[in-house]
Coordinates of C-alpha atoms and ligand atoms in Angstrom, one line a residue:
M1 CA 21.0 -0.3 17.0
S2 CA 19.9 -1.8 13.4
Q3 CA 21.0 1.2 10.4
D4 CA 18.2 1.1 7.2
A5 CA 20.5 0.1 5.0
H6 CA 18.2 2.3 2.5
S7 CA 19.0 5.4 4.2
Y8 CA 21.5 8.1 4.3
S9 CA 20.3 9.5 6.8
K10 CA 23.4 9.2 10.6
P11 CA 20.8 9.1 13.4
E12 CA 22.7 8.6 15.4
D13 CA 24.5 12.0 14.7
C14 CA 21.6 14.4 13.9
V15 CA 17.8 13.3 13.7
I16 CA 14.1 16.4 12.3
T17 CA 12.8 16.5 14.9
H18 CA 10.1 18.7 13.3
A19 CA 9.8 20.2 10.1
D20 CA 7.1 23.1 8.2
F21 CA 7.4 23.1 4.5
T22 CA 6.0 25.7 2.0
F23 CA 4.4 23.7 -1.1
R24 CA 3.8 26.2 -4.8
I25 CA 2.3 23.1 -6.8
D26 CA 3.3 24.3 -10.3
F27 CA 0.6 22.4 -13.7
K28 CA 1.9 24.1 -16.1
N29 CA 5.6 23.3 -15.0
E30 CA 4.2 20.2 -14.1
T31 CA 6.9 21.2 -10.9
I32 CA 7.2 21.9 -6.6
S33 CA 9.0 24.6 -5.9
G34 CA 9.1 23.4 -1.9
T35 CA 11.2 25.0 0.6
A36 CA 12.4 22.3 4.1
R37 CA 12.3 23.8 7.9
Y38 CA 13.9 22.0 10.3
Q39 CA 14.1 21.9 13.5
I40 CA 17.1 18.8 14.5
R41 CA 18.8 17.6 17.6
K42 CA 21.7 16.5 17.1
S43 CA 23.6 15.1 18.9
P44 CA 27.2 17.4 20.6
S45 CA 30.0 15.6 18.6
A46 CA 28.8 15.5 15.7
G47 CA 28.9 18.7 12.4
K48 CA 26.4 17.9 10.2
I49 CA 23.6 16.6 9.5
V50 CA 22.7 14.0 6.3
L51 CA 19.4 14.2 4.5
D52 CA 18.2 11.6 1.8
T53 CA 17.3 13.8 -1.9
R54 CA 17.4 11.4 -5.6
N55 CA 16.2 13.6 -8.3
L56 CA 15.4 17.0 -6.7
D57 CA 17.8 20.5 -7.6
I58 CA 18.5 22.2 -3.7
K59 CA 18.5 25.4 -4.7
G60 CA 20.3 26.6 -1.0
V61 CA 20.1 25.9 2.9
T62 CA 20.7 28.1 5.6
D63 CA 20.2 28.4 8.8
S64 CA 16.6 29.5 11.0
A65 CA 18.4 33.4 10.4
G66 CA 18.5 33.2 7.3
N67 CA 22.5 32.5 6.4
P68 CA 24.0 30.2 4.9
L69 CA 25.6 26.8 4.8
K70 CA 27.9 24.7 3.5
Y71 CA 26.5 21.5 1.8
K72 CA 27.7 18.6 -0.1
I73 CA 25.6 16.3 -2.5
G74 CA 27.7 12.9 -2.2
N75 CA 27.5 10.6 -5.6
T76 CA 24.6 9.2 -6.2
S77 CA 23.6 5.1 -6.1
P78 CA 20.2 3.3 -7.3
F79 CA 17.4 3.7 -5.9
L80 CA 18.9 5.7 -3.2
G81 CA 19.6 8.8 -5.1
A82 CA 22.6 10.9 -3.4
P83 CA 23.2 12.1 -0.2
L84 CA 22.8 15.8 1.4
E85 CA 25.7 16.4 3.9
I86 CA 25.2 19.7 5.9
E87 CA 27.7 21.0 7.5
L88 CA 26.1 23.3 11.0
N89 CA 27.3 24.9 14.0
E90 CA 28.1 23.4 17.7
K91 CA 24.5 25.2 18.4
A92 CA 23.2 24.8 15.3
T93 CA 19.1 23.9 16.2
A94 CA 17.2 24.7 12.5
I95 CA 17.6 24.4 9.3
R96 CA 16.0 25.8 5.4
V97 CA 16.2 24.1 2.2
E98 CA 14.7 25.0 -1.1
Y99 CA 13.9 23.4 -3.9
T100 CA 12.6 22.1 -6.8
T101 CA 11.2 19.0 -8.3
T102 CA 12.2 17.8 -11.6
R103 CA 10.9 15.1 -14.4
N104 CA 12.4 13.0 -12.2
S105 CA 10.7 13.2 -8.4
E106 CA 9.6 9.5 -8.8
A107 CA 6.5 9.6 -5.9
L108 CA 5.5 13.1 -8.3
Q109 CA 2.5 11.8 -11.3
W110 CA 1.6 14.5 -12.4
L111 CA -2.2 13.7 -14.8
S112 CA -3.8 15.9 -17.8
P113 CA -7.3 16.5 -16.6
E114 CA -8.1 13.0 -19.7
Q115 CA -6.5 10.7 -17.4
T116 CA -9.1 11.7 -14.2
A117 CA -13.4 10.5 -14.5
G118 CA -13.8 14.9 -14.4
K119 CA -11.9 15.9 -17.6
K120 CA -12.1 19.1 -17.1
H121 CA -8.2 19.7 -13.9
P122 CA -5.3 18.2 -14.2
F123 CA -4.6 15.9 -11.2
L124 CA -2.2 15.5 -9.3
F125 CA -0.9 13.0 -6.1
T126 CA 2.6 11.3 -4.3
Q127 CA 3.2 7.5 -3.3
G128 CA 6.0 7.5 -0.6
Q129 CA 6.3 4.8 0.4
A130 CA 8.8 2.9 0.3
I131 CA 11.7 4.9 -0.5
L132 CA 9.7 7.5 -2.9
S133 CA 9.7 11.2 -0.1
R134 CA 13.2 11.6 -1.2
T135 CA 11.9 11.9 -5.1
W136 CA 9.9 15.4 -3.6
I137 CA 11.3 17.0 -0.7
P138 CA 14.6 16.5 0.7
V139 CA 14.8 13.9 4.2
Q140 CA 15.6 12.1 6.1
D141 CA 14.0 9.1 3.8
S142 CA 13.7 6.1 6.7
P143 CA 11.4 4.2 8.7
G144 CA 12.9 4.5 11.6
I145 CA 12.8 8.5 12.2
R146 CA 9.9 10.1 12.7
F147 CA 8.3 13.8 13.0
T148 CA 5.8 15.9 13.2
W149 CA 5.3 18.7 10.7
S150 CA 3.0 21.3 10.1
A151 CA 2.9 22.4 5.3
D152 CA 1.2 25.8 3.4
V153 CA 0.4 25.1 0.2
Q154 CA -0.2 27.1 -2.1
V155 CA -3.1 26.1 -5.9
D156 CA -4.1 27.1 -8.8
A157 CA -8.1 29.1 -7.6
G158 CA -10.5 26.3 -8.3
L159 CA -8.1 23.2 -7.3
L160 CA -8.6 21.2 -3.4
P161 CA -5.2 20.6 -1.8
L162 CA -5.2 17.3 0.4
M163 CA -2.8 15.8 2.9
S164 CA -1.8 13.5 5.3
G165 CA -2.8 15.3 7.8
T166 CA -5.5 17.6 9.1
N167 CA -7.4 18.6 6.3
P168 CA -9.8 20.9 4.3
T169 CA -13.3 20.2 3.4
G170 CA -13.5 23.2 0.8
L171 CA -11.9 26.0 -1.1
N172 CA -9.5 28.7 -0.4
P173 CA -10.6 31.3 -3.0
E174 CA -7.0 32.1 -2.7
G175 CA -6.0 28.9 -3.0
H176 CA -3.7 29.2 0.2
Y177 CA -4.2 26.1 2.8
H178 CA -3.1 24.9 6.3
F179 CA -2.3 21.6 7.2
E180 CA -0.4 19.9 10.4
M181 CA 0.1 16.1 11.5
K182 CA 0.4 17.0 15.1
N183 CA 2.0 13.5 15.9
P184 CA 5.3 12.7 15.1
V185 CA 5.2 10.3 11.9
P186 CA 7.9 9.0 9.2
A187 CA 9.0 10.4 6.1
Y188 CA 7.5 7.5 4.3
L189 CA 3.5 8.8 5.6
I190 CA 3.8 12.4 3.8
A191 CA 1.4 12.3 0.6
L192 CA -0.1 14.7 -1.2
A193 CA -3.1 15.0 -3.6
V194 CA -4.2 18.0 -5.2
G195 CA -7.2 17.8 -8.2
N196 CA -10.6 19.0 -8.7
L197 CA -11.8 17.3 -4.8
E198 CA -15.4 17.0 -2.9
F199 CA -15.3 15.8 0.4
R200 CA -18.5 14.1 2.0
S201 CA -19.3 13.2 5.7
L202 CA -19.6 8.8 6.5
G203 CA -20.3 9.4 9.6
K204 CA -19.2 11.4 12.9
S205 CA -14.8 11.0 12.3
T206 CA -14.9 10.0 8.3
G207 CA -15.5 10.6 5.4
V208 CA -15.0 10.4 1.3
Y209 CA -12.7 13.3 -1.3
A210 CA -13.6 12.4 -4.9
E211 CA -14.1 13.9 -7.9
P212 CA -17.8 14.9 -7.8
E213 CA -17.8 12.7 -10.8
T214 CA -17.2 9.7 -8.3
I215 CA -18.5 10.8 -5.0
V216 CA -21.7 8.5 -4.8
A217 CA -21.5 6.0 -6.3
A218 CA -17.7 6.2 -3.2
S219 CA -20.1 7.5 -0.5
Y220 CA -22.1 4.1 -0.7
E221 CA -19.4 1.9 -1.1
F222 CA -17.8 3.2 1.9
A223 CA -21.0 4.0 4.5
D224 CA -19.9 1.5 6.8
M225 CA -17.1 3.7 7.1
Q226 CA -17.9 4.7 10.8
N227 CA -18.4 1.5 12.5
M228 CA -14.9 -0.2 11.0
L229 CA -13.2 2.6 12.8
G230 CA -15.6 1.6 16.2
A231 CA -14.8 -2.4 14.9
A232 CA -10.6 -1.7 15.3
E233 CA -10.8 0.8 18.2
S234 CA -12.7 -2.1 20.4
L235 CA -10.4 -5.0 19.3
Y236 CA -7.2 -3.0 19.8
G237 CA -7.5 0.7 21.3
K238 CA -8.4 4.2 21.0
Y239 CA -8.0 5.6 17.0
L240 CA -5.3 8.7 17.6
W241 CA -5.3 10.2 14.3
E242 CA -8.6 12.6 15.3
R243 CA -10.2 11.3 12.3
Y244 CA -10.4 9.2 9.1
D245 CA -10.2 10.6 6.3
V246 CA -10.7 8.8 1.8
I247 CA -10.0 10.0 -1.4
V248 CA -10.6 8.0 -4.3
L249 CA -8.0 8.6 -6.6
P250 CA -7.8 8.8 -10.4
P251 CA -7.5 5.1 -11.8
S252 CA -3.8 5.7 -12.9
F253 CA -2.9 5.5 -8.7
P254 CA -0.6 1.6 -8.3
F255 CA -1.6 0.1 -5.8
G256 CA -5.3 -0.9 -3.8
G257 CA -4.7 1.9 -1.4
M258 CA -2.1 3.1 1.3
E259 CA -2.2 4.6 4.7
N260 CA -1.2 7.8 4.6
P261 CA -2.4 9.5 7.8
M262 CA -6.1 10.5 8.3
L263 CA -6.5 10.0 4.8
T264 CA -6.4 7.0 3.0
F265 CA -5.4 7.0 0.1
A266 CA -7.3 4.4 -2.1
T267 CA -8.1 3.7 -6.3
P268 CA -10.9 3.2 -7.4
T269 CA -10.9 0.1 -9.0
I270 CA -12.5 -1.0 -5.3
L271 CA -15.6 0.7 -6.5
A272 CA -17.7 -2.1 -7.1
G273 CA -20.7 -0.7 -6.4
D274 CA -21.9 -3.8 -3.6
R275 CA -19.6 -3.0 -1.1
S276 CA -17.3 -5.9 -2.0
L277 CA -14.0 -4.8 -2.4
T278 CA -14.1 -3.6 1.1
S279 CA -11.8 -5.1 3.4
L280 CA -8.9 -3.1 1.5
I281 CA -10.5 -0.1 3.2
A282 CA -10.7 -2.5 6.9
H283 CA -6.7 -2.8 5.7
E284 CA -5.9 0.8 5.7
L285 CA -7.8 2.2 8.3
A286 CA -5.5 -1.2 10.4
H287 CA -2.3 0.5 9.7
S288 CA -3.4 3.4 11.8
W289 CA -2.4 0.9 15.3
S290 CA 0.1 -1.1 12.9
G291 CA 1.8 0.6 11.0
N292 CA 1.6 4.7 11.3
L293 CA 1.1 4.2 14.9
V294 CA 4.0 1.4 15.8
T295 CA 6.3 1.8 12.6
N296 CA 8.7 -1.0 11.3
K297 CA 12.3 0.1 11.7
T298 CA 13.9 -0.5 8.1
W299 CA 12.2 -2.4 5.0
D300 CA 13.8 -5.4 6.4
D301 CA 10.8 -5.8 9.4
F302 CA 7.9 -4.8 6.5
W303 CA 6.1 -7.8 7.7
L304 CA 5.5 -5.8 10.9
N305 CA 3.6 -3.2 9.1
E306 CA 2.0 -5.8 6.6
G307 CA 1.4 -8.7 8.2
F308 CA 0.0 -7.2 11.3
T309 CA -2.7 -5.3 9.5
V310 CA -3.4 -8.0 7.5
Y311 CA -4.2 -10.2 10.6
F312 CA -6.5 -7.2 12.4
E313 CA -8.0 -5.7 8.6
R314 CA -10.1 -9.8 9.0
R315 CA -10.5 -9.7 12.6
I316 CA -12.8 -6.5 11.3
M317 CA -14.3 -8.0 9.2
E318 CA -14.9 -10.5 11.2
A319 CA -16.1 -8.1 13.7
L320 CA -18.9 -6.7 10.9
Y321 CA -20.1 -9.6 8.8
G322 CA -19.1 -12.5 10.4
K323 CA -16.8 -15.5 10.9
A324 CA -18.1 -17.2 7.7
Y325 CA -16.8 -13.7 5.7
A326 CA -13.8 -13.0 7.4
D327 CA -12.4 -16.7 6.6
M328 CA -13.0 -16.4 2.9
L329 CA -10.8 -13.9 2.8
A330 CA -8.4 -15.7 5.0
V331 CA -8.7 -18.9 2.3
L332 CA -8.1 -16.4 -0.7
G333 CA -5.3 -15.4 1.3
Y334 CA -3.8 -18.3 1.5
Q335 CA -4.1 -18.8 -2.5
D336 CA -2.6 -15.8 -2.8
L337 CA 0.6 -17.1 -0.3
K338 CA 1.3 -20.3 -1.8
E339 CA 1.6 -19.2 -5.5
T340 CA 4.0 -16.3 -4.6
I341 CA 6.1 -19.4 -2.1
A342 CA 5.3 -21.1 -5.9
E343 CA 6.9 -18.7 -7.4
L344 CA 9.7 -17.2 -5.4
G345 CA 10.5 -21.2 -4.7
A346 CA 10.1 -22.2 -0.7
D347 CA 13.6 -21.9 -0.8
S348 CA 13.9 -18.5 -1.5
E349 CA 16.1 -16.4 1.5
D350 CA 13.0 -13.2 0.1
T351 CA 9.9 -16.0 1.5
S352 CA 11.4 -15.3 5.3
L353 CA 9.7 -12.3 7.1
K354 CA 13.0 -10.8 8.2
L355 CA 13.8 -9.9 4.7
K356 CA 17.4 -8.9 3.5
L357 CA 17.2 -6.0 0.9
E358 CA 20.5 -4.2 1.7
G359 CA 21.4 -3.2 -2.2
R360 CA 18.7 -4.0 -3.6
D361 CA 15.4 -1.4 -3.9
A362 CA 13.8 -1.7 -0.6
D363 CA 10.0 -2.6 -3.3
D364 CA 11.5 -6.2 -4.3
G365 CA 10.9 -7.4 -1.5
M366 CA 7.2 -5.9 -1.2
T367 CA 5.4 -9.7 -2.2
D368 CA 2.4 -11.6 -0.6
I369 CA 4.9 -13.1 2.3
A370 CA 4.7 -9.7 5.3
Y371 CA 0.7 -9.8 3.9
E372 CA 0.7 -13.6 4.5
K373 CA 2.5 -15.9 6.0
G374 CA 3.0 -12.3 9.1
C375 CA -0.5 -12.6 9.0
L376 CA 0.1 -16.5 9.5
L377 CA 2.1 -16.0 12.0
L378 CA 0.1 -14.4 13.8
L379 CA -3.1 -17.2 13.8
Q380 CA -0.3 -19.4 14.8
I381 CA 0.7 -17.1 18.3
E382 CA -3.1 -17.0 18.8
S383 CA -4.0 -21.2 18.3
R384 CA -1.3 -21.9 20.9
K385 CA -2.4 -19.3 23.4
G386 CA -5.4 -18.2 23.1
R387 CA -7.7 -15.6 21.0
E388 CA -8.3 -13.3 24.2
A389 CA -5.1 -13.6 26.0
F390 CA -4.1 -12.6 22.2
D391 CA -5.8 -9.8 22.1
S392 CA -4.9 -8.5 24.9
F393 CA -1.1 -9.1 24.7
L394 CA -1.5 -6.8 20.9
N395 CA -3.6 -4.1 22.7
N396 CA -0.1 -3.9 24.7
Y397 CA 2.0 -3.8 21.7
F398 CA 0.1 -0.6 20.0
G399 CA -0.1 0.8 23.7
H400 CA 3.3 0.4 24.7
F401 CA 6.2 0.6 21.6
R402 CA 3.1 4.0 20.0
F403 CA 4.6 6.1 18.1
T404 CA 8.1 4.4 18.2
S405 CA 9.7 2.2 15.7
I406 CA 10.6 -1.0 16.1
N407 CA 12.7 -4.4 14.3
T408 CA 11.5 -7.5 14.2
E409 CA 13.8 -8.3 17.2
T410 CA 12.0 -6.5 19.9
F411 CA 9.2 -7.2 19.0
V412 CA 10.3 -10.5 19.0
E413 CA 11.8 -10.6 23.5
Y414 CA 8.3 -8.8 23.9
I415 CA 5.5 -10.8 22.7
S416 CA 8.3 -13.7 24.2
E417 CA 7.7 -12.0 27.7
Q418 CA 4.2 -10.7 27.1
L419 CA 3.3 -14.4 26.4
S420 CA 5.2 -16.1 28.4
F421 CA 6.9 -18.4 25.4
T422 CA 8.4 -22.2 26.1
P423 CA 11.9 -22.9 24.9
E424 CA 9.9 -24.4 22.4
Q425 CA 7.6 -22.3 21.0
L426 CA 10.7 -19.5 20.8
T427 CA 11.6 -21.8 18.6
E428 CA 9.1 -22.4 16.8
V429 CA 8.7 -17.8 16.4
K430 CA 12.2 -17.5 15.3
R431 CA 11.7 -20.3 12.2
W432 CA 9.1 -18.5 10.7
I433 CA 10.6 -15.0 11.2
Y434 CA 14.1 -16.3 10.1
A435 CA 13.3 -19.3 8.5
P436 CA 12.3 -19.8 4.5
G437 CA 9.0 -21.0 2.6
L438 CA 5.8 -22.7 5.2
P439 CA 6.5 -24.7 8.3
V440 CA 5.7 -27.7 8.7
D441 CA 2.8 -27.8 11.2
Y442 CA 0.1 -25.0 11.8
V443 CA -3.7 -23.9 11.1
S444 CA -4.3 -23.1 6.8
P445 CA -7.4 -21.8 6.4
R446 CA -10.7 -23.0 5.7
S447 CA -14.0 -22.0 4.2
E448 CA -16.9 -23.6 3.8
R449 CA -18.6 -21.5 1.5
L450 CA -15.2 -21.2 -0.2
E451 CA -16.2 -24.7 -0.6
K452 CA -18.7 -25.0 -2.9
A453 CA -17.2 -22.3 -5.1
L454 CA -15.1 -24.6 -5.4
K455 CA -16.9 -27.5 -6.2
M456 CA -18.9 -26.0 -8.7
A457 CA -15.5 -24.8 -10.4
S458 CA -14.2 -28.4 -10.6
E459 CA -18.3 -30.3 -11.3
F460 CA -17.4 -27.5 -14.5
S461 CA -13.9 -27.9 -15.3
S462 CA -15.1 -31.9 -15.3
G463 CA -17.7 -31.1 -18.4
R464 CA -20.4 -32.6 -15.3
V465 CA -22.5 -29.6 -15.2
P466 CA -23.1 -26.7 -17.9
A467 CA -23.1 -23.0 -16.7
E468 CA -26.1 -22.6 -16.3
K469 CA -26.0 -25.1 -14.9
I470 CA -24.5 -23.8 -11.4
D471 CA -26.3 -22.1 -8.5
T472 CA -24.3 -19.2 -7.5
S473 CA -27.8 -16.9 -6.3
Q474 CA -26.2 -17.1 -2.3
W475 CA -22.6 -16.2 -4.7
S476 CA -20.6 -13.2 -3.0
S477 CA -17.7 -11.4 -5.2
H478 CA -15.5 -13.8 -2.9
E479 CA -16.5 -17.1 -4.1
W480 CA -16.7 -16.2 -8.4
L481 CA -13.2 -15.7 -7.1
Y482 CA -11.9 -19.1 -5.7
F483 CA -14.5 -19.9 -8.3
I484 CA -12.8 -18.2 -11.7
R485 CA -9.5 -19.3 -10.1
N486 CA -10.2 -22.7 -8.8
L487 CA -11.6 -22.8 -13.0
N488 CA -9.2 -26.7 -14.3
D489 CA -6.1 -25.0 -15.8
S490 CA -6.8 -27.2 -19.5
L491 CA -10.5 -25.9 -20.3
E492 CA -12.2 -25.8 -24.2
I493 CA -12.4 -22.7 -25.9
D494 CA -15.5 -23.6 -25.7
Q495 CA -15.9 -23.7 -21.9
Y496 CA -14.5 -19.8 -21.6
S497 CA -16.8 -19.0 -24.0
E498 CA -19.6 -20.4 -22.1
L499 CA -19.3 -18.9 -19.2
D500 CA -18.4 -16.3 -20.7
E501 CA -21.8 -15.5 -21.6
Q502 CA -23.3 -17.2 -19.2
F503 CA -21.8 -15.1 -16.8
G504 CA -20.1 -11.3 -18.7
F505 CA -16.9 -12.0 -16.7
T506 CA -15.4 -10.3 -19.7
S507 CA -17.2 -7.2 -19.0
S508 CA -17.2 -7.4 -15.0
G509 CA -17.5 -3.7 -12.6
N510 CA -15.8 -6.1 -10.5
S511 CA -11.9 -5.2 -10.9
E512 CA -10.6 -8.4 -9.5
I513 CA -13.4 -11.2 -11.3
K514 CA -11.7 -9.7 -14.3
F515 CA -8.6 -9.5 -14.0
A516 CA -8.5 -13.0 -12.0
W517 CA -10.6 -13.9 -15.2
F518 CA -8.1 -12.5 -17.4
M519 CA -5.6 -14.1 -16.1
K520 CA -7.4 -17.6 -16.6
S521 CA -8.4 -17.2 -20.1
I522 CA -5.8 -15.9 -21.7
P523 CA -3.2 -18.7 -21.2
S524 CA -5.9 -21.2 -23.1
G525 CA -6.3 -19.0 -26.5
Y526 CA -9.9 -17.7 -25.5
K527 CA -10.0 -15.0 -27.8
G528 CA -13.2 -13.0 -26.4
C529 CA -11.3 -10.7 -23.6
D530 CA -8.5 -9.3 -26.4
A531 CA -10.0 -6.1 -26.8
E532 CA -11.3 -5.6 -22.9
V533 CA -7.9 -6.5 -21.8
D534 CA -6.5 -3.4 -23.9
R535 CA -8.5 -0.9 -22.5
F536 CA -8.0 -2.1 -18.8
L537 CA -4.4 -1.1 -19.2
S538 CA -5.0 1.4 -20.6
T539 CA -7.0 3.0 -17.6
V540 CA -6.3 1.3 -14.7
G541 CA -2.8 1.9 -13.1
R542 CA -3.0 -0.4 -9.5
R543 CA 0.3 -2.8 -10.3
K544 CA -1.0 -5.7 -8.2
F545 CA -3.0 -5.4 -12.3
V546 CA -0.5 -4.4 -14.4
L547 CA 1.7 -6.3 -13.5
P548 CA 1.1 -10.1 -13.8
L549 CA -1.1 -9.3 -16.8
F550 CA 1.3 -8.2 -19.2
K551 CA 4.0 -10.2 -17.6
M552 CA 0.8 -13.4 -18.9
L553 CA 0.7 -11.9 -21.9
A554 CA 4.8 -11.4 -22.1
K555 CA 4.5 -15.2 -22.0
Q556 CA 2.0 -15.9 -25.0
E557 CA 3.1 -16.1 -28.5
R558 CA 0.2 -14.4 -30.1
L559 CA 0.0 -11.5 -28.4
N560 CA 4.2 -10.8 -27.6
Q561 CA 4.0 -8.2 -30.2
H562 CA 1.2 -6.6 -29.1
A563 CA 1.3 -6.5 -25.1
K564 CA 4.9 -4.8 -26.1
E565 CA 4.5 -1.7 -28.2
L566 CA 0.7 -0.9 -26.8
F567 CA 2.8 -0.9 -23.2
I568 CA 5.3 1.5 -25.2
Q569 CA 2.7 3.4 -26.4
I570 CA 0.2 4.3 -22.7
R571 CA 3.6 3.7 -20.5
N572 CA 3.8 7.0 -19.9
S573 CA -0.2 7.1 -18.6
Y574 CA 1.4 5.2 -15.6
H575 CA 2.8 6.2 -12.4
S576 CA 6.7 5.5 -11.8
V577 CA 5.7 2.5 -9.5
T578 CA 4.3 0.3 -12.6
A579 CA 5.7 1.6 -15.7
N580 CA 9.7 0.5 -14.1
S581 CA 8.5 -3.1 -12.4
V582 CA 6.5 -3.4 -16.1
D583 CA 9.5 -1.8 -18.2
E584 CA 11.7 -5.1 -16.2
V585 CA 8.9 -7.7 -18.4
F586 CA 10.1 -6.7 -21.7
G587 CA 13.8 -5.9 -21.1
L588 CA 13.6 -2.0 -22.2
Ligands
BES601 N1 1.4 -0.3 2.7 C1 0.8 -0.6 1.5 C2 1.0 -0.9 -0.3 C3 2.3 0.2 -0.4 C4 3.7 -1.7 0.0 C5 2.9 0.8 -0.6 C6 4.0 -1.1 0.0 C7 4.0 0.7 -1.1 C8 5.3 -0.5 -1.1 C9 -0.7 -0.5 1.5 O1 -1.2 -1.1 2.6 C10 -1.6 -2.2 1.0 O2 -0.6 -3.0 1.5 N2 -2.0 -1.8 0.0 C11 -2.7 -3.4 -1.2 C12 -4.4 -3.5 -0.8 C13 -4.4 -4.2 0.8 C14 -5.6 -4.5 1.1 C15 -3.6 -6.0 1.0 C16 -2.2 -2.9 -2.3 O3 -2.4 -2.4 -2.3 O4 -3.6 -4.1 -2.6
ZN602 ZN1 -1.2 -2.7 4.3

């Protein structure tokens, strides 16, 4: 049995099988008062249940009849928080914990009205993955422990609460709402958002929630969502979560997307206006199979969630928009992988698919390795066995392990049996999983469209072709991105000005293009984007953008001091996930 090093719970003794929550949302004091009633299953010899908690105020613990139970809060350790050990009598089948969240409940971000699109109402959202659910719910916070749940939520009238379960589409005058999740899920997939929100249907079983100011843009951007769901089902089997909706959060949301069941949480930075960044929706949708149906048992097995999802995401995009489109995504992802391996070092253990995160924050292992090396391994197996056989394997895999959490070793055993691996093939797969770096022999992704953009980047870089002569009429945002990323690092400042004048990168409405441009031009000494960089960092909290930008600024002598002051000034507007990561850059 593989132990989860990031949870105090002892599943072999006692587990939660069902939860009924009540949450009272208090915007004035920025706290949630909660009760968690758990149905439990314990082994006859076990005398207690252990929950994970971190920075919670535990008010009391009772049995199902309301009789107080003895409990003890153990020592706190970094990242993990403290165990809540509750004594049980022999026949105990349920417990009830009453608590409130605190200032330091890091899953929560309470936004001021100014941080929203409408500027009039406050907003709250939670982020549970990887090990933050325990900061807003005392719970067995391990991806290996799954339970069904319901919740009763009380909010100020006029605000709409949404959860990773069945959702309302309109307001209740008393501010009272009920939610259900009928499939067993791990605690990291429990999520809540509250704000001035509106719903728009996008199809039979899909829709989008956003602030009224954003809802039109959001429903335009995600118009293909119902088709994505159809494509995903044709590939790997029926969608088992009833509805698939997306909520567009305010820009401080620390991730691009989060696959909360029935309701993906998404950053507004994918609203490019031209539907060019919707592979992110395909990605979060794909998690409805890889991740939410079949879940990594521990965070060391994170690649089982993300590697499969990246592969699946690109298959959805290929089904909808063709192979040439999906090839561009694959090449951009491969470029990310190469950069990550170079950064970590090709012999770093963190470049293995199977991680060793014991004693560290689970978040430390969540790099592009799981995503892109994981996907590359699946592509490698596909190329060995053929697409038809591989697709049929994936269908069986999702069916066989649905609603369970598995580790890497279970995957290896299952696939080698299903696809009749030769001893050599098994050795090869194990090398991908347990050895660092990349093997010598694999199929590297190629894209003709991006190769053309690459050619233009080198012709411009060498001074052979001026910006105004570059034919970009057929380019999607992916070609633009590849073009920028592949500009020669030693361009003259004049060349940056020329590009910016010709193409307007600094003021691009596409967040990925803007970010790539900033990363390229900042180290050159080009000053034309300075003000816009500050503005971007002051509104967007997506860690994938904010952290590399601050790292880059910190490396520039010209900007280092300014960047630190800026960060100190705006730190409070970031979610803890982003703020804590940037702290390390400035040694704070
Ligand atoms: N599940 C992840 C987000 C995550 C990972 C949160 C680890 C906390 C810890 C989500 O599915 C994801 O991968 N999001 C990406 C976008 C995706 C298209 C690669 C992101 O947020 O950038
Ligand atoms: Zn993901």
